Amino acid sequence: MPDRIELRGLTARGHHGWFPHERENGQLFGVDVVLGVDTRAAAESDDLTDTVDYGSLAERVVGLVSGQPVRLVETLAQRIADLCLEDPRVEDAEVTVHKPEAPVPVPFGDVTVTIRRART
């Protein structure tokens, strides 16, 4: 069972959504990422090159959120998971995308989509 590296509460403005006003006006999105990574080599060497550079990953995830719009949060979550799995040290990734300003016609706190993907 791998160790975990977690990035919680990444926030960026994006233009994702099904409705034209969402794509035109944009809104804030939040992202949580949980990575399954064997951290023993990094613990032994105490060297950043032996683990996932979560600062760099955070910048790349925010770049996806603020970049090319998609219609569904599920698509955005998949793209983020794919990005995480580009690093061969990442065995699996759990991605939660928060859409607190979703066009829901009743009072609510948040809408989230969580996916789990593993290296095949």
mmCIF file of C-alpha atoms in Angstrom:
data_model
loop_
_atom_site.group_PDB
_atom_site.id
_atom_site.type_symbol
_atom_site.label_atom_id
_atom_site.label_comp_id
_atom_site.label_asym_id
_atom_site.label_seq_id
_atom_site.Cartn_x
_atom_site.Cartn_y
_atom_site.Cartn_z
ATOM 1 C CA MET A 1 0.000 0.000 0.000
ATOM 2 C CA PRO A 2 1.604 3.288 -1.071
ATOM 3 C CA ASP A 3 2.162 6.333 1.083
ATOM 4 C CA ARG A 4 0.068 9.436 0.405
ATOM 5 C CA ILE A 5 0.892 12.967 -0.621
ATOM 6 C CA GLU A 6 -2.097 15.302 -0.393
ATOM 7 C CA LEU A 7 -2.715 18.735 -1.861
ATOM 8 C CA ARG A 8 -5.887 20.228 -0.389
ATOM 9 C CA GLY A 9 -7.707 23.410 -1.279
ATOM 10 C CA LEU A 10 -6.014 24.445 -4.516
ATOM 11 C CA THR A 11 -8.139 27.270 -5.922
ATOM 12 C CA ALA A 12 -8.335 28.858 -9.357
ATOM 13 C CA ARG A 13 -10.790 30.682 -11.548
ATOM 14 C CA GLY A 14 -11.967 28.672 -14.532
ATOM 15 C CA HIS A 15 -14.550 28.898 -17.305
ATOM 16 C CA HIS A 16 -15.864 25.341 -17.090
ATOM 17 C CA GLY A 17 -19.535 24.511 -17.241
ATOM 18 C CA TRP A 18 -22.431 23.354 -19.316
ATOM 19 C CA PHE A 19 -24.169 26.717 -19.576
ATOM 20 C CA PRO A 20 -22.928 29.622 -21.710
ATOM 21 C CA HIS A 21 -22.921 32.048 -18.754
ATOM 22 C CA GLU A 22 -20.552 29.727 -16.858
ATOM 23 C CA ARG A 23 -18.136 29.642 -19.749
ATOM 24 C CA GLU A 24 -18.371 33.391 -20.314
ATOM 25 C CA ASN A 25 -18.210 34.638 -16.720
ATOM 26 C CA GLY A 26 -16.120 31.931 -15.099
ATOM 27 C CA GLN A 27 -16.166 30.933 -11.434
ATOM 28 C CA LEU A 28 -13.917 29.635 -8.682
ATOM 29 C CA PHE A 29 -13.051 25.961 -8.536
ATOM 30 C CA GLY A 30 -11.293 24.061 -5.788
ATOM 31 C CA VAL A 31 -9.193 20.929 -6.199
ATOM 32 C CA ASP A 32 -7.976 18.301 -3.753
ATOM 33 C CA VAL A 33 -5.435 15.731 -4.917
ATOM 34 C CA VAL A 34 -4.343 12.602 -3.050
ATOM 35 C CA LEU A 35 -1.415 10.730 -4.584
ATOM 36 C CA GLY A 36 -0.322 7.202 -3.810
ATOM 37 C CA VAL A 37 3.485 7.354 -3.805
ATOM 38 C CA ASP A 38 6.180 5.184 -2.276
ATOM 39 C CA THR A 39 8.149 7.806 -0.338
ATOM 40 C CA ARG A 40 10.846 5.496 1.053
ATOM 41 C CA ALA A 41 13.502 6.550 -1.485
ATOM 42 C CA ALA A 42 12.894 10.224 -0.700
ATOM 43 C CA ALA A 43 12.985 9.575 3.038
ATOM 44 C CA GLU A 44 16.295 7.742 2.627
ATOM 45 C CA SER A 45 17.951 10.324 0.365
ATOM 46 C CA ASP A 46 16.255 13.472 1.713
ATOM 47 C CA ASP A 47 16.259 14.652 -1.907
ATOM 48 C CA LEU A 48 13.337 16.290 -3.718
ATOM 49 C CA THR A 49 14.220 14.496 -6.949
ATOM 50 C CA ASP A 50 13.205 11.212 -5.301
ATOM 51 C CA THR A 51 9.595 12.251 -4.725
ATOM 52 C CA VAL A 52 6.766 14.228 -6.270
ATOM 53 C CA ASP A 53 7.452 17.965 -6.287
ATOM 54 C CA TYR A 54 4.030 19.016 -5.020
ATOM 55 C CA GLY A 55 4.765 22.711 -5.533
ATOM 56 C CA SER A 56 5.315 22.149 -9.239
ATOM 57 C CA LEU A 57 2.310 19.834 -9.426
ATOM 58 C CA ALA A 58 0.119 22.457 -7.741
ATOM 59 C CA GLU A 59 1.094 25.033 -10.373
ATOM 60 C CA ARG A 60 0.288 22.598 -13.176
ATOM 61 C CA VAL A 61 -3.095 21.665 -11.670
ATOM 62 C CA VAL A 62 -4.016 25.347 -11.295
ATOM 63 C CA GLY A 63 -2.944 25.826 -14.915
ATOM 64 C CA LEU A 64 -5.442 23.166 -16.001
ATOM 65 C CA VAL A 65 -8.244 24.728 -13.970
ATOM 66 C CA SER A 66 -7.579 28.214 -15.308
ATOM 67 C CA GLY A 67 -6.845 26.971 -18.829
ATOM 68 C CA GLN A 68 -8.850 25.397 -21.643
ATOM 69 C CA PRO A 69 -12.549 25.221 -20.637
ATOM 70 C CA VAL A 70 -14.468 21.949 -20.547
ATOM 71 C CA ARG A 71 -18.185 21.430 -20.090
ATOM 72 C CA LEU A 72 -18.148 18.869 -17.297
ATOM 73 C CA VAL A 73 -16.364 18.822 -13.964
ATOM 74 C CA GLU A 74 -15.854 15.098 -14.583
ATOM 75 C CA THR A 75 -13.719 15.955 -17.619
ATOM 76 C CA LEU A 76 -11.663 18.424 -15.614
ATOM 77 C CA ALA A 77 -11.124 15.844 -12.860
ATOM 78 C CA GLN A 78 -9.967 13.268 -15.422
ATOM 79 C CA ARG A 79 -7.475 15.709 -16.940
ATOM 80 C CA ILE A 80 -6.063 16.453 -13.502
ATOM 81 C CA ALA A 81 -5.760 12.723 -12.710
ATOM 82 C CA ASP A 82 -3.998 12.150 -16.043
ATOM 83 C CA LEU A 83 -1.574 14.961 -15.197
ATOM 84 C CA CYS A 84 -0.813 13.395 -11.810
ATOM 85 C CA LEU A 85 -0.208 9.974 -13.341
ATOM 86 C CA GLU A 86 2.343 11.397 -15.800
ATOM 87 C CA ASP A 87 4.859 11.112 -12.957
ATOM 88 C CA PRO A 88 5.957 7.443 -12.899
ATOM 89 C CA ARG A 89 6.309 7.558 -9.103
ATOM 90 C CA VAL A 90 2.560 8.154 -8.719
ATOM 91 C CA GLU A 91 0.821 4.793 -8.381
ATOM 92 C CA ASP A 92 -2.700 6.185 -8.060
ATOM 93 C CA ALA A 93 -4.489 9.506 -7.774
ATOM 94 C CA GLU A 94 -7.719 10.632 -6.190
ATOM 95 C CA VAL A 95 -8.964 13.985 -7.474
ATOM 96 C CA THR A 96 -11.853 15.998 -6.072
ATOM 97 C CA VAL A 97 -13.041 19.056 -7.959
ATOM 98 C CA HIS A 98 -15.196 21.501 -6.018
ATOM 99 C CA LYS A 99 -17.654 23.759 -7.818
ATOM 100 C CA PRO A 100 -19.162 25.904 -5.034
ATOM 101 C CA GLU A 101 -20.775 28.359 -7.460
ATOM 102 C CA ALA A 102 -22.515 25.672 -9.544
ATOM 103 C CA PRO A 103 -25.868 26.679 -11.066
ATOM 104 C CA VAL A 104 -28.010 24.777 -8.569
ATOM 105 C CA PRO A 105 -31.517 26.242 -8.067
ATOM 106 C CA VAL A 106 -31.669 25.629 -4.299
ATOM 107 C CA PRO A 107 -29.366 26.619 -1.413
ATOM 108 C CA PHE A 108 -26.291 24.360 -1.177
ATOM 109 C CA GLY A 109 -22.765 24.393 0.183
ATOM 110 C CA ASP A 110 -20.721 22.766 -2.555
ATOM 111 C CA VAL A 111 -20.825 20.400 -5.506
ATOM 112 C CA THR A 112 -17.941 17.958 -5.848
ATOM 113 C CA VAL A 113 -16.862 15.228 -8.202
ATOM 114 C CA THR A 114 -14.288 12.733 -6.930
ATOM 115 C CA ILE A 115 -12.520 10.233 -9.164
ATOM 116 C CA ARG A 116 -9.878 7.621 -8.437
ATOM 117 C CA ARG A 117 -7.455 6.480 -11.098
ATOM 118 C CA ALA A 118 -4.545 4.045 -10.913
ATOM 119 C CA ARG A 119 -1.662 3.261 -13.159
ATOM 120 C CA THR A 120 -2.624 0.403 -15.454
#
